[in-house]
PDB file of C-alpha atoms in Angstrom:
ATOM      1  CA  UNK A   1      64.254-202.139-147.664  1.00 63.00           C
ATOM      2  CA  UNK A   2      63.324-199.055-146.414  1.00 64.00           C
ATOM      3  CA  UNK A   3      65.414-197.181-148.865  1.00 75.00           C
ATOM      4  CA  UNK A   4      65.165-196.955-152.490  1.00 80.00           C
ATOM      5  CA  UNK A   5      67.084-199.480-154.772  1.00 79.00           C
ATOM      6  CA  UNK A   6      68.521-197.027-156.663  1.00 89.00           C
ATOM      7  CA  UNK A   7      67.552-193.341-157.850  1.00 95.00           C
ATOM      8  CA  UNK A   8      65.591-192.557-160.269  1.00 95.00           C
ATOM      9  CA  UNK A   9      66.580-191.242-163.581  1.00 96.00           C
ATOM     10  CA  UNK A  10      65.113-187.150-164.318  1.00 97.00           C
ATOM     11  CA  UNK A  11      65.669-185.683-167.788  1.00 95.00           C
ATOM     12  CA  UNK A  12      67.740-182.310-166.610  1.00 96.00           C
ATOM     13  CA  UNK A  13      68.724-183.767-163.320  1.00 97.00           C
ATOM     14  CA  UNK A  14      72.028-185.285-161.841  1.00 98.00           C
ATOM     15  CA  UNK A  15      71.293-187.157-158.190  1.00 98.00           C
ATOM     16  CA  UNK A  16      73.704-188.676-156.079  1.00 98.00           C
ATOM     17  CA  UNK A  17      73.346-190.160-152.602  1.00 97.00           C
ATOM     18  CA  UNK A  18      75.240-191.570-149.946  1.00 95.00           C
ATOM     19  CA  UNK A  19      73.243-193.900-147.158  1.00 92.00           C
ATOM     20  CA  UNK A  20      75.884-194.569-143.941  1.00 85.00           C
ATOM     21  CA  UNK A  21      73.493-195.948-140.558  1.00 78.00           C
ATOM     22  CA  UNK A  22      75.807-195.298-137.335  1.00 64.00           C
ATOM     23  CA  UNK A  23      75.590-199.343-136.070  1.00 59.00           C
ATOM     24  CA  UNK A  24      75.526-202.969-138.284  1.00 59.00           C
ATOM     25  CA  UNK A  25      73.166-204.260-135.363  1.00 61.00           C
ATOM     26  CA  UNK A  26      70.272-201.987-135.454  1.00 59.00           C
ATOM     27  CA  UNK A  27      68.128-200.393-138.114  1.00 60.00           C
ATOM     28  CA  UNK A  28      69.067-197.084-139.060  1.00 59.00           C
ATOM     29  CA  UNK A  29      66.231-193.784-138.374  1.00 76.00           C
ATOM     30  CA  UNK A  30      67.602-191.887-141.263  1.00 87.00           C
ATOM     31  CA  UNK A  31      65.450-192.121-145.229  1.00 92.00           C
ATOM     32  CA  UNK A  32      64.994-190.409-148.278  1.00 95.00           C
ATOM     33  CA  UNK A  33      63.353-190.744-151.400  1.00 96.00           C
ATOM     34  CA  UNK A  34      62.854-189.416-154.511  1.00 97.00           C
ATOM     35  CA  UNK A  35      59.468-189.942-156.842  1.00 97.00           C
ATOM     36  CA  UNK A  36      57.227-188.856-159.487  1.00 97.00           C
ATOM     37  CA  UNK A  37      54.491-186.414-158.061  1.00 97.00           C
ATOM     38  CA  UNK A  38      52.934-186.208-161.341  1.00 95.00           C
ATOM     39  CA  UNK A  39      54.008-185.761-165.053  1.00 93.00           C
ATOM     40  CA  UNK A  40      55.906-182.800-164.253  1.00 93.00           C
ATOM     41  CA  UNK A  41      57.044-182.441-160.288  1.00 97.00           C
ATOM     42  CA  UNK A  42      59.274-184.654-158.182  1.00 98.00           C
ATOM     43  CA  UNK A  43      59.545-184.801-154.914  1.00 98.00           C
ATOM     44  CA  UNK A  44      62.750-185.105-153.306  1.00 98.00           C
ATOM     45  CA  UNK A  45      63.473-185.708-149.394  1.00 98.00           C
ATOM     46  CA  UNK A  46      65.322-186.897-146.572  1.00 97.00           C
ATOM     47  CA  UNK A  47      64.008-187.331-143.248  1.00 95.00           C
ATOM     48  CA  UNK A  48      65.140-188.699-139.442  1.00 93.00           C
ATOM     49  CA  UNK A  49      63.535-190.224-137.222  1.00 91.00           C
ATOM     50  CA  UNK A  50      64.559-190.798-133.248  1.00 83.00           C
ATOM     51  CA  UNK A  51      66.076-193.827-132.381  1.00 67.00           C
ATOM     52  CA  UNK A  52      66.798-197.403-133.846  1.00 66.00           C
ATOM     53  CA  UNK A  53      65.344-200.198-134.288  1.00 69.00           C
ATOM     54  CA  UNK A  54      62.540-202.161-134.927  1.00 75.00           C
ATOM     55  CA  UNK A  55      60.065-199.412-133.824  1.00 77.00           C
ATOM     56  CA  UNK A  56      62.063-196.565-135.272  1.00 77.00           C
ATOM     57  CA  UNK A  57      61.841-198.375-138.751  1.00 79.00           C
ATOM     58  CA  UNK A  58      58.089-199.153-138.478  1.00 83.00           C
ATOM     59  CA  UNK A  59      57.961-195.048-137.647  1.00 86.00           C
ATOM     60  CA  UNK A  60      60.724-194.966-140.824  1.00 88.00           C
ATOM     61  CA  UNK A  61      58.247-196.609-142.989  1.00 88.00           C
ATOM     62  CA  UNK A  62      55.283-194.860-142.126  1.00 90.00           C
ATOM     63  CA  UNK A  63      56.690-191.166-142.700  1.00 92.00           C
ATOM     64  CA  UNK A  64      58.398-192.240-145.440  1.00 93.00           C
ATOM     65  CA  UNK A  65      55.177-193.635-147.254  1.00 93.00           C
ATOM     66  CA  UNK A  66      53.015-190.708-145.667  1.00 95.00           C
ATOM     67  CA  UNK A  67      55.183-188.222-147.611  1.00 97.00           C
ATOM     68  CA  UNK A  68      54.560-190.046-150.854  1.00 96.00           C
ATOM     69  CA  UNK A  69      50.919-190.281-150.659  1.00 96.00           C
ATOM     70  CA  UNK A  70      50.105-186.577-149.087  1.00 97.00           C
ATOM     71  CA  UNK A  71      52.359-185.791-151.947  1.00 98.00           C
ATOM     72  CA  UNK A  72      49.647-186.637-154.318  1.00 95.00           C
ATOM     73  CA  UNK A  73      46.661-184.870-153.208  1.00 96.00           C
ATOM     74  CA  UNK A  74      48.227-181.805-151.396  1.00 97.00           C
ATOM     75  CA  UNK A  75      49.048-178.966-153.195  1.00 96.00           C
ATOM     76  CA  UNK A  76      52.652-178.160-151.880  1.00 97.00           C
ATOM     77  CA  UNK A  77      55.663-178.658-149.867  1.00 98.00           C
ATOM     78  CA  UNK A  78      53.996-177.093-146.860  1.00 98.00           C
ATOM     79  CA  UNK A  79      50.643-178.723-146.582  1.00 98.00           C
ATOM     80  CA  UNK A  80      52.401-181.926-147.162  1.00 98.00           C
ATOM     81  CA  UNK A  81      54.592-181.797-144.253  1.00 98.00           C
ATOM     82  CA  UNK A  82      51.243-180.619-142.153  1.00 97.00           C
ATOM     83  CA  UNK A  83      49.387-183.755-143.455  1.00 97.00           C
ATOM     84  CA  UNK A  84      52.570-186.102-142.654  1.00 97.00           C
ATOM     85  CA  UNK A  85      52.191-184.361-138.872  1.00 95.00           C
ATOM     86  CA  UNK A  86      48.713-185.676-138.546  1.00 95.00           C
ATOM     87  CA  UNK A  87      48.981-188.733-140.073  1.00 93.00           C
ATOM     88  CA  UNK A  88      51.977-189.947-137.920  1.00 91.00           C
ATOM     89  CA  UNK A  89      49.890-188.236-134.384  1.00 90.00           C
ATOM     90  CA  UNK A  90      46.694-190.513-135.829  1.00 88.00           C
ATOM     91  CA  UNK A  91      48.519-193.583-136.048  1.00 83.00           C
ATOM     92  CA  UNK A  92      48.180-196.041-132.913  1.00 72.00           C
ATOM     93  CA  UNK A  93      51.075-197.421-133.685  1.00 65.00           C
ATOM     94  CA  UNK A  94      53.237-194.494-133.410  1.00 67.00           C
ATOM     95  CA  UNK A  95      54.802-193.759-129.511  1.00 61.00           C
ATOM     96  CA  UNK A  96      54.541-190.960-127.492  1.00 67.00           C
ATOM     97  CA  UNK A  97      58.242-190.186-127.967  1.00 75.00           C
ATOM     98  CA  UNK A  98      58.353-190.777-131.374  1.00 82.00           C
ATOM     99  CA  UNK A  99      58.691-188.136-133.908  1.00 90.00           C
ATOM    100  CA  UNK A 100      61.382-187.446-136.688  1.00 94.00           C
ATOM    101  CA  UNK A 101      62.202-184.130-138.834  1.00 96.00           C
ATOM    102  CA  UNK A 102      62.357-183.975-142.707  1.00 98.00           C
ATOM    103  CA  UNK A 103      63.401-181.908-145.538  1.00 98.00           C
ATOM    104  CA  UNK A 104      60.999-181.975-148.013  1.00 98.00           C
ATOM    105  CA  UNK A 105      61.306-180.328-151.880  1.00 98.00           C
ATOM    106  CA  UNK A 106      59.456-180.258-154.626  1.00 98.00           C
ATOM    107  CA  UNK A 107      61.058-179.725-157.595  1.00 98.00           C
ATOM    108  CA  UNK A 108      60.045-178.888-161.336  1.00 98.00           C
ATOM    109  CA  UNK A 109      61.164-177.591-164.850  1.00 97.00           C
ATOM    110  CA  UNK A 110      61.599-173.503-165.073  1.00 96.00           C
ATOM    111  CA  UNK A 111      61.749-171.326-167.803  1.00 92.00           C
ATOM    112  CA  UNK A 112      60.904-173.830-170.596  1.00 90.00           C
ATOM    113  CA  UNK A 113      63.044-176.661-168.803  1.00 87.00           C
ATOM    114  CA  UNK A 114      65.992-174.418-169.143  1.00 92.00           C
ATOM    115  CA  UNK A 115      66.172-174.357-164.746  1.00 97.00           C
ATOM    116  CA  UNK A 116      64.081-176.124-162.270  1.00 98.00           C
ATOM    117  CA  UNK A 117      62.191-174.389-159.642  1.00 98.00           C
ATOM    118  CA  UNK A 118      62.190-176.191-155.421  1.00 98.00           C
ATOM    119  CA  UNK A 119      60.066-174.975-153.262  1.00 98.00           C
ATOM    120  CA  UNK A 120      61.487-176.448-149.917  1.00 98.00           C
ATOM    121  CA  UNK A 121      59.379-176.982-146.230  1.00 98.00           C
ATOM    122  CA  UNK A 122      61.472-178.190-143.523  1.00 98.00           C
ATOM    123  CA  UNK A 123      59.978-179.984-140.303  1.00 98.00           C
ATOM    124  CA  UNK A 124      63.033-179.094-137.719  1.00 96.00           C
ATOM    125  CA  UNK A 125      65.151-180.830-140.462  1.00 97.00           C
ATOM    126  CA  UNK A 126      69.113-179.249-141.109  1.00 97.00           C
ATOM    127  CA  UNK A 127      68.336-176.663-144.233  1.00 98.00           C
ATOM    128  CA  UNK A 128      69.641-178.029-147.297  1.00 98.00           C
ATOM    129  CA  UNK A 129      72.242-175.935-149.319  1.00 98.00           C
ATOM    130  CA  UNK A 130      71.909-174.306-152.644  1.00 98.00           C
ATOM    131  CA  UNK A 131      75.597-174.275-154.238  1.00 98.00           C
ATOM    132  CA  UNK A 132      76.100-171.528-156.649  1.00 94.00           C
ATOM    133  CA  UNK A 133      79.066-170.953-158.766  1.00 86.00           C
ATOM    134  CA  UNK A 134      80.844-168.685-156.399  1.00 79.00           C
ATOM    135  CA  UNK A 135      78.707-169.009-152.960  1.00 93.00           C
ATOM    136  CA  UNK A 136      76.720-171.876-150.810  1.00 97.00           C
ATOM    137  CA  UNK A 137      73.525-170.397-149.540  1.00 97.00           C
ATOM    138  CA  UNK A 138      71.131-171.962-146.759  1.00 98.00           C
ATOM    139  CA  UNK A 139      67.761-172.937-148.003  1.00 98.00           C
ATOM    140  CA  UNK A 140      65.415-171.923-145.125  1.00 97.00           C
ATOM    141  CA  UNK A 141      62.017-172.566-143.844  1.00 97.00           C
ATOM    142  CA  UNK A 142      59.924-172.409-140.930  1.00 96.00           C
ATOM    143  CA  UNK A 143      58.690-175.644-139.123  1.00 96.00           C
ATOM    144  CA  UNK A 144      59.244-177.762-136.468  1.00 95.00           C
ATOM    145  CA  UNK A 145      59.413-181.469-136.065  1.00 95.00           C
ATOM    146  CA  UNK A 146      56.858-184.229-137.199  1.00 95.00           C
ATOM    147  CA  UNK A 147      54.815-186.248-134.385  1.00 91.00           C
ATOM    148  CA  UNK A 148      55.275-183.502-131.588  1.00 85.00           C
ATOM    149  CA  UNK A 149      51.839-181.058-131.946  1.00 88.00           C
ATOM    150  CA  UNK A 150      48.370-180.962-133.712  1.00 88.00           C
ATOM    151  CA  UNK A 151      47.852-178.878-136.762  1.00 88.00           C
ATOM    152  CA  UNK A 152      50.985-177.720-137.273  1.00 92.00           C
ATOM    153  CA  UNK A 153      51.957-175.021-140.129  1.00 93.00           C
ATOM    154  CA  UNK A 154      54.975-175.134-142.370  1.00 97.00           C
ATOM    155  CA  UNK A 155      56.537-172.477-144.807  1.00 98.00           C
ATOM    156  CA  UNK A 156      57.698-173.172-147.539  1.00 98.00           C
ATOM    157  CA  UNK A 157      61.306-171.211-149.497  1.00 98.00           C
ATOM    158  CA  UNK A 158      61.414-171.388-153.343  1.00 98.00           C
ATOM    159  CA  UNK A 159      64.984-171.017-155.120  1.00 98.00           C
ATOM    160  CA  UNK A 160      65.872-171.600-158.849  1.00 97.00           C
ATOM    161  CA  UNK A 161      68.091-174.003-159.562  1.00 97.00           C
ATOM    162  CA  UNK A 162      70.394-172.903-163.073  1.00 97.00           C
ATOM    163  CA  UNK A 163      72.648-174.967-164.868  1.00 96.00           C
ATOM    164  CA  UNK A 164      75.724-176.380-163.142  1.00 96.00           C
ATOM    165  CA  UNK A 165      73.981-175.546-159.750  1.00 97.00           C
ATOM    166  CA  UNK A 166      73.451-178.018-156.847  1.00 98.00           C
ATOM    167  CA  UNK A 167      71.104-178.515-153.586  1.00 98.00           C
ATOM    168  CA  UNK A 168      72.406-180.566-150.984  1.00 98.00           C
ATOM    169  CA  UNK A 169      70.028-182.715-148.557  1.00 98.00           C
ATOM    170  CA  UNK A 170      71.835-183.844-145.405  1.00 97.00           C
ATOM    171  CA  UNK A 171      71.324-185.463-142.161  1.00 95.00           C
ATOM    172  CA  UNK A 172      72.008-184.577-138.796  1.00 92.00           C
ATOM    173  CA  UNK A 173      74.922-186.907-138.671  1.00 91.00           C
ATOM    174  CA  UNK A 174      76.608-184.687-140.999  1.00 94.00           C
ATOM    175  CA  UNK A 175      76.534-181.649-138.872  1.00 95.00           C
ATOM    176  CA  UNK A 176      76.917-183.576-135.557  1.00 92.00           C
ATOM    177  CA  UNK A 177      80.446-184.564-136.395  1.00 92.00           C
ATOM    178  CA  UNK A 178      82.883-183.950-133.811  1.00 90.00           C
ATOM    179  CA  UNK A 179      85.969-182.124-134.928  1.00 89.00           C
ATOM    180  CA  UNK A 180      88.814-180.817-133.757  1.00 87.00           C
ATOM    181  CA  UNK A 181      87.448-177.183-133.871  1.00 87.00           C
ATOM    182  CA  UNK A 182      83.653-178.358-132.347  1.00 91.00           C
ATOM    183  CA  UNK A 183      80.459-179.437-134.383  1.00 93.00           C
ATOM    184  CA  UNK A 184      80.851-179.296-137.793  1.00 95.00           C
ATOM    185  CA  UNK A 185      77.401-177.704-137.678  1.00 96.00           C
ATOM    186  CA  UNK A 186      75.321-176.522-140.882  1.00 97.00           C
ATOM    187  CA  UNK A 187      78.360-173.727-141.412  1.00 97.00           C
ATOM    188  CA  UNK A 188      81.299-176.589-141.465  1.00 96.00           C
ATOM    189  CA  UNK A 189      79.494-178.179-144.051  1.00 97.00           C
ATOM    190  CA  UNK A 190      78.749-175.300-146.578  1.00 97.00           C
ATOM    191  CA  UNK A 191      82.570-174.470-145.928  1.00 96.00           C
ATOM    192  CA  UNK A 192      83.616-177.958-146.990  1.00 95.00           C
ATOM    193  CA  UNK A 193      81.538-176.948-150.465  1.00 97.00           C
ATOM    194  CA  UNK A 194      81.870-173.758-150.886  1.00 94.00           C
ATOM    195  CA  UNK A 195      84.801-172.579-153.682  1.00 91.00           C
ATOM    196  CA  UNK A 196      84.707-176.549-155.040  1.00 91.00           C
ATOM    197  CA  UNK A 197      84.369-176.841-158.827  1.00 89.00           C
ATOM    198  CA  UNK A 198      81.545-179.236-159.101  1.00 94.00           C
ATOM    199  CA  UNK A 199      81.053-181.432-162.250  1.00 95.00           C
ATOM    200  CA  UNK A 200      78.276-184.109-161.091  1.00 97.00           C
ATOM    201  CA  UNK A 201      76.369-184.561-157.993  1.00 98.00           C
ATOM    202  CA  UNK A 202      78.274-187.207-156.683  1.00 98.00           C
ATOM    203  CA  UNK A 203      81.198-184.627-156.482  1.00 97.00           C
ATOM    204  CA  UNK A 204      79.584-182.294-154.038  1.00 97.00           C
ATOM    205  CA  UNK A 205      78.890-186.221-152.429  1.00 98.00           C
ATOM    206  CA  UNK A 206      82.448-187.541-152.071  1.00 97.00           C
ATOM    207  CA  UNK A 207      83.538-183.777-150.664  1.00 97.00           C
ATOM    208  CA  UNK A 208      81.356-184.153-147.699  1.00 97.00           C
ATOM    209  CA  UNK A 209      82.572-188.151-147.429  1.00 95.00           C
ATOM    210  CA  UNK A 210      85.767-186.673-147.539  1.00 94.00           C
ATOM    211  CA  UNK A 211      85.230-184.218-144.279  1.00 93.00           C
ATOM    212  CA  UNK A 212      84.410-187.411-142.776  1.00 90.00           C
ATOM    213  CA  UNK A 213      87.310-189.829-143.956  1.00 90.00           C
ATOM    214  CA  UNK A 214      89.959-186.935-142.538  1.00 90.00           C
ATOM    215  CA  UNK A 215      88.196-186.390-139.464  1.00 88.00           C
ATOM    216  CA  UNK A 216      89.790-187.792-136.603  1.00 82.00           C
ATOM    217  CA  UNK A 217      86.412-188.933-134.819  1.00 80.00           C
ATOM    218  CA  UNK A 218      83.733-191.427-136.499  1.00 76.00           C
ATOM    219  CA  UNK A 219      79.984-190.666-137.030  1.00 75.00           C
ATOM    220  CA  UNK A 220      77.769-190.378-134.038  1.00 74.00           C
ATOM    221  CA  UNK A 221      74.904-190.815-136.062  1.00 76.00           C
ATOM    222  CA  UNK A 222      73.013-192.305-139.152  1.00 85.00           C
ATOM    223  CA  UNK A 223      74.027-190.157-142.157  1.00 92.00           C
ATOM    224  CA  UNK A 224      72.080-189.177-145.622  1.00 95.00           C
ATOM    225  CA  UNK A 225      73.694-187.363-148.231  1.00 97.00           C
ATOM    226  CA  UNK A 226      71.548-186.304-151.287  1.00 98.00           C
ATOM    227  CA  UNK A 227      72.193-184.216-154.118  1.00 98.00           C
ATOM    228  CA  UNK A 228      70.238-182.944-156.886  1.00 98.00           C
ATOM    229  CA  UNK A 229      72.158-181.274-159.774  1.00 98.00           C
TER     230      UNK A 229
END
């Protein structure tokens, strides 16, 4: 319940997710969502919060539905994450050791609709990746995580997104995968897309579910996978 039914459909966008939580006992800390900021933008993000369980998905809910409404009335990426921060430190019902990161992006139609535009904040979130047709590139941005300190400040990093060209939103469960070589780490994963012909979004999906199925060790974590083509 605290993830969407199903994605919404964007003229000029392809989205694909996968949703894994680590245990079948306890609710999951990883969420994401994608919505209508107005007639024009989207916002698109995936977010983790500490632990499991019943107070982990009360915190879930909150910074989930905090997002969508600071969405709304702020006027980017940055100030939303900032207004998230203070909403989650306000609210009695969050704990002291509570707190949780996100990737946050706003996206909208470039150059008459023929690209879209995503202006990214992260709050100590992994940086999603921007897949080109020959490289992967790391979609930075300054900010650390939600529910830890007062009036925090976010940056924000804006990349153009062209035909045939992907950004990939992932969890930490992704790059905490134990491997034979280490971590998998934010590097391990743009290897595992990086030189891939992609055709749809669920493609640059299933490659990273595929690092997963061959790996010898099983998730440590909850995992999100979200892409936006």
């Amino acid at each position: 319940a605290l993830t969407p039914s199903r994605l919404p459909g964007i003229p000029g966008l392809d989205l694909a997710v996968h949703y894994e939580p680590f245990s079948a006992d306890d609710v999951g800390g990883d969420f994401f969502d994608v919505f209508p900021v107005n007639d024009k933008r989207w916002g698109i993000f995936v977010g983790d919060v500490v632990g499991k369980g019943v107070e982990a998905a009360a915190f879930t809910s909150l910074a989930r539905y905090s997002v969508r409404t600071a969405a709304v009335v702020e006027p980017g990426p940055a100030e939303v994450l900032a207004a998230v921060n203070e909403a989650v430190r306000r609210d009695p019902a969050s704990g002291e050791n509570m707190y949780c990161t996100i990737a946050y992006g706003d996206f909208a139609p470039h150059d008459g609709g023929q690209s879209w535009q995503a202006t990214i904040a992260l709050a100590g979130h992994p940086p999603p990746l921007l897949i080109r047709r020959r490289s992967v590139e790391t979609v930075t941005a300054e900010g650390t995580i939600i529910g830890s300190f007062e009036h925090q400040q976010f940056s924000t990093t804006t990349v153009t997104l062209d035909p045939g060209e992907t950004i990939v939103y992932y969890s930490d469960g992704m790059t905490d995968l134990l491997t034979k070589e280490g971590w998998l780490g934010v590097e391990g994963v743009s290897a595992a897309l990086r030189d891939r012909e992609l055709r749809s979004a669920q493609d640059a999906v299933e490659l990273l579910r595929n690092v997963i199925t061959r790996n010898d060790q099983p998730l440590r974590d909850d995992l999100v996978i979200l892409a936006v083509r």
